[in-house]
Amino acid sequence: MRYQYIDHTSDLGVEIYGKDLKELFANAMFAIFDNITDLSKVEIKQTTVIKLASQSIEDLFMDWLRELVFLFATNGFIGKDIEALNITDNSLIAKVAGEKFDRQRHIIKIEIKTPTYHMFRIEKLGDGYKATVIFDV
């Protein structure tokens, strides 16, 4: 399971899972774009490179989420796959593959505005990681 919904009054609440940090970050991208549109209709037509550095792994995760939402909001970019993802010392370099939003083929399920720190946490579990995130929608 990549992610599951959690109850939240008016926003989008999710728990995201990964066997390691790399999978946790990849599944976070999937959760965002899977909620924005139908990913089965998204093709791999272009890639974009994301480079981030933060003070902690929690800040890096939030910066990652914000950057993905920003890419969609400003460029219409929908990430479908991660071709490369390296996380080292609270920094990351990712090569994300997908395409620009096409009104002829894509629908908007919901508009995600930003991740919030309300209820946010990353937990190390026995078999991996879990992140709890509430998105403003």
Short mmCIF file of N, CA and C in Angstrom, two decimals:
data_model
loop_
_atom_site.label_atom_id
_atom_site.label_comp_id
_atom_site.label_asym_id
_atom_site.label_seq_id
_atom_site.Cartn_x
_atom_site.Cartn_y
_atom_site.Cartn_z
N MET A 1 0.85 -1.17 0.00
CA MET A 1 0.00 0.00 0.00
C MET A 1 0.90 1.24 0.00
N ARG A 2 0.68 2.14 -0.96
CA ARG A 2 1.48 3.36 -1.06
C ARG A 2 1.00 4.43 -0.08
N TYR A 3 -0.33 4.57 0.01
CA TYR A 3 -0.89 5.56 0.93
C TYR A 3 -2.33 5.19 1.22
N GLN A 4 -2.87 5.81 2.28
CA GLN A 4 -4.29 5.66 2.58
C GLN A 4 -4.80 6.97 3.15
N TYR A 5 -6.09 7.16 3.02
CA TYR A 5 -6.72 8.39 3.51
C TYR A 5 -6.96 8.29 5.01
N ILE A 6 -6.87 9.45 5.66
CA ILE A 6 -7.28 9.55 7.06
C ILE A 6 -8.35 10.63 7.13
N ASP A 7 -9.23 10.48 8.08
CA ASP A 7 -10.32 11.44 8.22
C ASP A 7 -9.79 12.81 8.61
N HIS A 8 -10.25 13.81 7.89
CA HIS A 8 -9.97 15.19 8.24
C HIS A 8 -11.13 16.03 7.73
N THR A 9 -11.53 17.00 8.52
CA THR A 9 -12.77 17.74 8.28
C THR A 9 -12.92 18.27 6.86
N SER A 10 -12.04 19.17 6.43
CA SER A 10 -12.25 19.80 5.13
C SER A 10 -11.05 19.70 4.21
N ASP A 11 -9.97 19.11 4.65
CA ASP A 11 -8.76 19.00 3.85
C ASP A 11 -8.51 17.54 3.50
N LEU A 12 -7.41 17.30 2.80
CA LEU A 12 -7.03 15.95 2.40
C LEU A 12 -5.99 15.42 3.37
N GLY A 13 -6.34 14.38 4.10
CA GLY A 13 -5.41 13.75 5.04
C GLY A 13 -4.98 12.40 4.51
N VAL A 14 -3.64 12.16 4.53
CA VAL A 14 -3.12 10.88 4.05
C VAL A 14 -2.02 10.37 4.97
N GLU A 15 -1.91 9.06 5.01
CA GLU A 15 -0.75 8.39 5.58
C GLU A 15 -0.02 7.76 4.42
N ILE A 16 1.26 8.06 4.30
CA ILE A 16 2.07 7.58 3.18
C ILE A 16 3.09 6.59 3.74
N TYR A 17 3.32 5.50 3.02
CA TYR A 17 4.19 4.43 3.50
C TYR A 17 5.37 4.19 2.56
N GLY A 18 6.45 3.68 3.12
CA GLY A 18 7.60 3.28 2.32
C GLY A 18 8.51 2.37 3.12
N LYS A 19 9.11 1.42 2.43
CA LYS A 19 10.02 0.49 3.13
C LYS A 19 11.31 1.19 3.53
N ASP A 20 11.63 2.31 2.83
CA ASP A 20 12.78 3.15 3.17
C ASP A 20 12.42 4.58 2.81
N LEU A 21 13.32 5.52 3.07
CA LEU A 21 13.02 6.92 2.79
C LEU A 21 12.79 7.18 1.31
N LYS A 22 13.56 6.51 0.47
CA LYS A 22 13.41 6.69 -0.97
C LYS A 22 11.99 6.31 -1.42
N GLU A 23 11.50 5.17 -0.96
CA GLU A 23 10.15 4.75 -1.32
C GLU A 23 9.10 5.65 -0.68
N LEU A 24 9.35 6.14 0.53
CA LEU A 24 8.43 7.07 1.18
C LEU A 24 8.26 8.34 0.35
N PHE A 25 9.37 8.90 -0.13
CA PHE A 25 9.32 10.11 -0.94
C PHE A 25 8.64 9.83 -2.29
N ALA A 26 8.95 8.68 -2.90
CA ALA A 26 8.31 8.32 -4.18
C ALA A 26 6.81 8.14 -4.00
N ASN A 27 6.40 7.49 -2.93
CA ASN A 27 4.97 7.28 -2.69
C ASN A 27 4.26 8.58 -2.34
N ALA A 28 4.98 9.52 -1.76
CA ALA A 28 4.40 10.84 -1.49
C ALA A 28 4.08 11.54 -2.81
N MET A 29 4.98 11.44 -3.78
CA MET A 29 4.71 12.03 -5.09
C MET A 29 3.48 11.36 -5.72
N PHE A 30 3.43 10.04 -5.64
CA PHE A 30 2.29 9.31 -6.19
C PHE A 30 0.99 9.78 -5.53
N ALA A 31 1.00 9.93 -4.21
CA ALA A 31 -0.21 10.34 -3.48
C ALA A 31 -0.70 11.71 -3.95
N ILE A 32 0.22 12.63 -4.15
CA ILE A 32 -0.17 13.97 -4.62
C ILE A 32 -0.82 13.90 -5.99
N PHE A 33 -0.12 13.33 -6.96
CA PHE A 33 -0.63 13.36 -8.33
C PHE A 33 -1.79 12.39 -8.56
N ASP A 34 -1.86 11.32 -7.77
CA ASP A 34 -2.99 10.40 -7.85
C ASP A 34 -4.27 11.07 -7.38
N ASN A 35 -4.15 12.04 -6.49
CA ASN A 35 -5.32 12.77 -6.01
C ASN A 35 -5.66 13.95 -6.91
N ILE A 36 -4.68 14.48 -7.62
CA ILE A 36 -4.93 15.59 -8.54
C ILE A 36 -5.62 15.12 -9.81
N THR A 37 -5.18 13.98 -10.37
CA THR A 37 -5.73 13.51 -11.64
C THR A 37 -5.65 11.99 -11.73
N ASP A 38 -6.18 11.44 -12.80
CA ASP A 38 -6.12 10.00 -13.07
C ASP A 38 -4.77 9.68 -13.70
N LEU A 39 -3.87 9.11 -12.91
CA LEU A 39 -2.51 8.85 -13.39
C LEU A 39 -2.45 7.83 -14.52
N SER A 40 -3.48 7.03 -14.70
CA SER A 40 -3.46 6.06 -15.81
C SER A 40 -3.51 6.77 -17.16
N LYS A 41 -3.93 8.02 -17.17
CA LYS A 41 -4.00 8.78 -18.41
C LYS A 41 -2.78 9.68 -18.62
N VAL A 42 -1.84 9.64 -17.69
CA VAL A 42 -0.63 10.45 -17.79
C VAL A 42 0.45 9.64 -18.49
N GLU A 43 1.11 10.27 -19.46
CA GLU A 43 2.19 9.64 -20.22
C GLU A 43 3.53 10.22 -19.81
N ILE A 44 4.58 9.48 -20.09
CA ILE A 44 5.93 9.97 -19.85
C ILE A 44 6.38 10.69 -21.12
N LYS A 45 6.40 12.02 -21.05
CA LYS A 45 6.78 12.83 -22.21
C LYS A 45 7.95 13.76 -21.92
N GLN A 46 8.21 14.01 -20.65
CA GLN A 46 9.30 14.91 -20.28
C GLN A 46 9.77 14.57 -18.87
N THR A 47 10.93 15.08 -18.53
CA THR A 47 11.45 14.91 -17.17
C THR A 47 11.83 16.28 -16.62
N THR A 48 11.88 16.34 -15.32
CA THR A 48 12.35 17.53 -14.63
C THR A 48 13.22 17.09 -13.47
N VAL A 49 14.24 17.87 -13.19
CA VAL A 49 15.15 17.56 -12.09
C VAL A 49 14.83 18.48 -10.91
N ILE A 50 14.73 17.88 -9.75
CA ILE A 50 14.46 18.62 -8.52
C ILE A 50 15.65 18.44 -7.59
N LYS A 51 16.18 19.55 -7.10
CA LYS A 51 17.28 19.53 -6.13
C LYS A 51 16.83 20.32 -4.91
N LEU A 52 16.92 19.69 -3.75
CA LEU A 52 16.50 20.34 -2.50
C LEU A 52 17.50 20.03 -1.39
N ALA A 53 17.64 20.97 -0.48
CA ALA A 53 18.43 20.76 0.73
C ALA A 53 17.68 21.42 1.88
N SER A 54 17.64 20.74 3.02
CA SER A 54 16.88 21.23 4.17
C SER A 54 17.65 20.97 5.46
N GLN A 55 17.08 21.42 6.56
CA GLN A 55 17.71 21.27 7.87
C GLN A 55 17.51 19.89 8.49
N SER A 56 16.42 19.20 8.08
CA SER A 56 16.11 17.89 8.65
C SER A 56 15.38 17.06 7.60
N ILE A 57 15.23 15.79 7.86
CA ILE A 57 14.52 14.93 6.92
C ILE A 57 13.05 15.32 6.86
N GLU A 58 12.48 15.77 7.99
CA GLU A 58 11.09 16.23 8.00
C GLU A 58 10.92 17.47 7.12
N ASP A 59 11.84 18.42 7.25
CA ASP A 59 11.78 19.62 6.40
C ASP A 59 11.99 19.26 4.93
N LEU A 60 12.88 18.32 4.67
CA LEU A 60 13.13 17.89 3.29
C LEU A 60 11.86 17.28 2.69
N PHE A 61 11.17 16.47 3.47
CA PHE A 61 9.93 15.84 3.00
C PHE A 61 8.88 16.91 2.67
N MET A 62 8.72 17.88 3.57
CA MET A 62 7.75 18.96 3.31
C MET A 62 8.17 19.80 2.11
N ASP A 63 9.46 20.08 1.98
CA ASP A 63 9.94 20.84 0.82
C ASP A 63 9.67 20.07 -0.47
N TRP A 64 9.84 18.76 -0.44
CA TRP A 64 9.55 17.89 -1.58
C TRP A 64 8.07 17.99 -1.97
N LEU A 65 7.20 17.87 -0.99
CA LEU A 65 5.76 17.97 -1.26
C LEU A 65 5.41 19.34 -1.85
N ARG A 66 5.95 20.40 -1.24
CA ARG A 66 5.68 21.75 -1.74
C ARG A 66 6.19 21.94 -3.17
N GLU A 67 7.36 21.41 -3.46
CA GLU A 67 7.93 21.55 -4.80
C GLU A 67 7.07 20.83 -5.84
N LEU A 68 6.56 19.66 -5.52
CA LEU A 68 5.70 18.92 -6.45
C LEU A 68 4.40 19.68 -6.71
N VAL A 69 3.80 20.21 -5.66
CA VAL A 69 2.57 21.00 -5.81
C VAL A 69 2.87 22.26 -6.63
N PHE A 70 4.01 22.89 -6.37
CA PHE A 70 4.42 24.09 -7.11
C PHE A 70 4.59 23.79 -8.60
N LEU A 71 5.24 22.67 -8.92
CA LEU A 71 5.44 22.31 -10.33
C LEU A 71 4.11 22.15 -11.06
N PHE A 72 3.13 21.58 -10.38
CA PHE A 72 1.82 21.44 -11.02
C PHE A 72 1.14 22.80 -11.14
N ALA A 73 1.18 23.59 -10.08
CA ALA A 73 0.48 24.88 -10.06
C ALA A 73 1.06 25.88 -11.06
N THR A 74 2.37 25.87 -11.24
CA THR A 74 3.00 26.86 -12.11
C THR A 74 3.24 26.39 -13.53
N ASN A 75 3.55 25.10 -13.70
CA ASN A 75 3.89 24.57 -15.02
C ASN A 75 2.90 23.52 -15.52
N GLY A 76 1.95 23.14 -14.69
CA GLY A 76 1.02 22.09 -15.08
C GLY A 76 1.67 20.72 -15.15
N PHE A 77 2.84 20.55 -14.54
CA PHE A 77 3.57 19.29 -14.63
C PHE A 77 2.97 18.25 -13.69
N ILE A 78 2.69 17.07 -14.24
CA ILE A 78 2.17 15.94 -13.48
C ILE A 78 3.26 14.87 -13.45
N GLY A 79 3.76 14.56 -12.28
CA GLY A 79 4.76 13.51 -12.13
C GLY A 79 4.09 12.15 -12.06
N LYS A 80 4.60 11.23 -12.86
CA LYS A 80 4.06 9.86 -12.87
C LYS A 80 5.08 8.85 -12.34
N ASP A 81 6.36 9.11 -12.61
CA ASP A 81 7.40 8.14 -12.25
C ASP A 81 8.65 8.89 -11.81
N ILE A 82 9.44 8.26 -10.98
CA ILE A 82 10.73 8.82 -10.59
C ILE A 82 11.80 7.96 -11.23
N GLU A 83 12.57 8.57 -12.13
CA GLU A 83 13.63 7.83 -12.82
C GLU A 83 14.87 7.70 -11.96
N ALA A 84 15.09 8.67 -11.07
CA ALA A 84 16.23 8.62 -10.15
C ALA A 84 15.88 9.44 -8.92
N LEU A 85 16.28 8.95 -7.76
CA LEU A 85 16.05 9.67 -6.51
C LEU A 85 17.18 9.33 -5.55
N ASN A 86 17.96 10.33 -5.19
CA ASN A 86 19.05 10.15 -4.23
C ASN A 86 18.80 11.08 -3.05
N ILE A 87 18.77 10.49 -1.85
CA ILE A 87 18.58 11.25 -0.61
C ILE A 87 19.82 11.05 0.24
N THR A 88 20.50 12.17 0.55
CA THR A 88 21.72 12.12 1.34
C THR A 88 21.79 13.35 2.25
N ASP A 89 22.03 13.13 3.53
CA ASP A 89 22.25 14.24 4.47
C ASP A 89 21.23 15.37 4.33
N ASN A 90 19.96 15.03 4.39
CA ASN A 90 18.87 16.01 4.34
C ASN A 90 18.83 16.79 3.03
N SER A 91 19.30 16.18 1.96
CA SER A 91 19.18 16.78 0.63
C SER A 91 18.76 15.70 -0.35
N LEU A 92 18.21 16.14 -1.47
CA LEU A 92 17.82 15.16 -2.49
C LEU A 92 18.01 15.72 -3.88
N ILE A 93 18.22 14.80 -4.80
CA ILE A 93 18.21 15.09 -6.22
C ILE A 93 17.30 14.03 -6.84
N ALA A 94 16.29 14.49 -7.57
CA ALA A 94 15.32 13.57 -8.17
C ALA A 94 15.12 13.93 -9.64
N LYS A 95 14.96 12.91 -10.45
CA LYS A 95 14.58 13.08 -11.85
C LYS A 95 13.17 12.50 -11.98
N VAL A 96 12.21 13.42 -12.16
CA VAL A 96 10.80 13.05 -12.18
C VAL A 96 10.30 13.07 -13.63
N ALA A 97 9.61 12.00 -14.01
CA ALA A 97 9.09 11.87 -15.37
C ALA A 97 7.57 11.99 -15.37
N GLY A 98 7.05 12.63 -16.41
CA GLY A 98 5.60 12.80 -16.55
C GLY A 98 5.29 13.66 -17.75
N GLU A 99 4.28 14.49 -17.61
CA GLU A 99 3.91 15.38 -18.71
C GLU A 99 3.13 16.56 -18.16
N LYS A 100 2.92 17.53 -19.04
CA LYS A 100 2.10 18.69 -18.69
C LYS A 100 0.63 18.31 -18.76
N PHE A 101 -0.14 18.93 -17.88
CA PHE A 101 -1.58 18.72 -17.85
C PHE A 101 -2.19 19.08 -19.20
N ASP A 102 -3.03 18.20 -19.71
CA ASP A 102 -3.70 18.37 -21.01
C ASP A 102 -5.21 18.26 -20.75
N ARG A 103 -5.92 19.37 -20.90
CA ARG A 103 -7.37 19.38 -20.62
C ARG A 103 -8.15 18.40 -21.49
N GLN A 104 -7.60 18.02 -22.61
CA GLN A 104 -8.27 17.06 -23.49
C GLN A 104 -8.23 15.63 -22.92
N ARG A 105 -7.20 15.32 -22.14
CA ARG A 105 -7.02 13.96 -21.64
C ARG A 105 -7.07 13.82 -20.12
N HIS A 106 -6.85 14.90 -19.41
CA HIS A 106 -6.76 14.84 -17.95
C HIS A 106 -7.92 15.59 -17.30
N ILE A 107 -8.33 15.08 -16.18
CA ILE A 107 -9.34 15.77 -15.36
C ILE A 107 -8.69 16.19 -14.04
N ILE A 108 -9.25 17.19 -13.42
CA ILE A 108 -8.81 17.57 -12.07
C ILE A 108 -9.77 16.92 -11.08
N LYS A 109 -9.24 16.05 -10.24
CA LYS A 109 -10.06 15.45 -9.18
C LYS A 109 -10.23 16.45 -8.04
N ILE A 110 -9.11 16.92 -7.52
CA ILE A 110 -9.11 17.96 -6.49
C ILE A 110 -7.92 18.87 -6.73
N GLU A 111 -8.01 20.07 -6.20
CA GLU A 111 -6.90 21.01 -6.28
C GLU A 111 -6.17 21.01 -4.95
N ILE A 112 -4.94 20.53 -4.97
CA ILE A 112 -4.13 20.53 -3.75
C ILE A 112 -3.37 21.85 -3.73
N LYS A 113 -3.50 22.57 -2.61
CA LYS A 113 -2.86 23.89 -2.50
C LYS A 113 -1.48 23.79 -1.86
N THR A 114 -1.40 23.14 -0.71
CA THR A 114 -0.10 23.02 -0.02
C THR A 114 -0.19 21.99 1.10
N PRO A 115 0.93 21.34 1.42
CA PRO A 115 0.95 20.49 2.62
C PRO A 115 1.05 21.38 3.85
N THR A 116 0.51 20.93 4.95
CA THR A 116 0.55 21.71 6.19
C THR A 116 1.32 20.95 7.26
N TYR A 117 1.70 21.66 8.29
CA TYR A 117 2.36 21.02 9.43
C TYR A 117 1.36 20.49 10.45
N HIS A 118 0.07 20.74 10.23
CA HIS A 118 -0.95 20.22 11.13
C HIS A 118 -0.95 18.70 11.08
N MET A 119 -0.68 18.06 12.20
CA MET A 119 -0.64 16.59 12.34
C MET A 119 0.54 15.95 11.61
N PHE A 120 1.44 16.75 11.01
CA PHE A 120 2.54 16.19 10.23
C PHE A 120 3.53 15.44 11.12
N ARG A 121 3.93 14.28 10.64
CA ARG A 121 5.00 13.52 11.30
C ARG A 121 5.51 12.43 10.36
N ILE A 122 6.75 12.07 10.56
CA ILE A 122 7.35 10.91 9.90
C ILE A 122 7.75 9.96 11.01
N GLU A 123 7.30 8.73 10.87
CA GLU A 123 7.59 7.72 11.89
C GLU A 123 8.38 6.58 11.30
N LYS A 124 9.37 6.11 12.04
CA LYS A 124 10.10 4.91 11.66
C LYS A 124 9.35 3.74 12.26
N LEU A 125 8.90 2.84 11.40
CA LEU A 125 8.19 1.65 11.85
C LEU A 125 9.13 0.46 11.77
N GLY A 126 8.70 -0.68 12.28
CA GLY A 126 9.54 -1.87 12.23
C GLY A 126 9.89 -2.28 10.81
N ASP A 127 8.96 -2.06 9.88
CA ASP A 127 9.18 -2.50 8.51
C ASP A 127 9.29 -1.35 7.52
N GLY A 128 9.57 -0.14 8.01
CA GLY A 128 9.71 0.99 7.09
C GLY A 128 9.34 2.31 7.74
N TYR A 129 8.72 3.17 6.94
CA TYR A 129 8.36 4.52 7.38
C TYR A 129 6.90 4.82 7.08
N LYS A 130 6.36 5.74 7.89
CA LYS A 130 5.02 6.26 7.65
C LYS A 130 5.06 7.76 7.87
N ALA A 131 4.49 8.50 6.89
CA ALA A 131 4.36 9.95 7.03
C ALA A 131 2.87 10.29 7.07
N THR A 132 2.50 11.16 7.98
CA THR A 132 1.13 11.66 8.07
C THR A 132 1.13 13.10 7.62
N VAL A 133 0.28 13.42 6.61
CA VAL A 133 0.27 14.75 6.03
C VAL A 133 -1.17 15.19 5.79
N ILE A 134 -1.43 16.46 6.08
CA ILE A 134 -2.71 17.09 5.75
C ILE A 134 -2.42 18.14 4.69
N PHE A 135 -3.13 18.06 3.57
CA PHE A 135 -2.99 19.04 2.49
C PHE A 135 -4.18 19.98 2.50
N ASP A 136 -3.91 21.27 2.33
CA ASP A 136 -4.98 22.22 2.08
C ASP A 136 -5.51 21.97 0.68
N VAL A 137 -6.82 21.90 0.56
CA VAL A 137 -7.43 21.70 -0.78
C VAL A 137 -8.47 22.78 -1.03
#
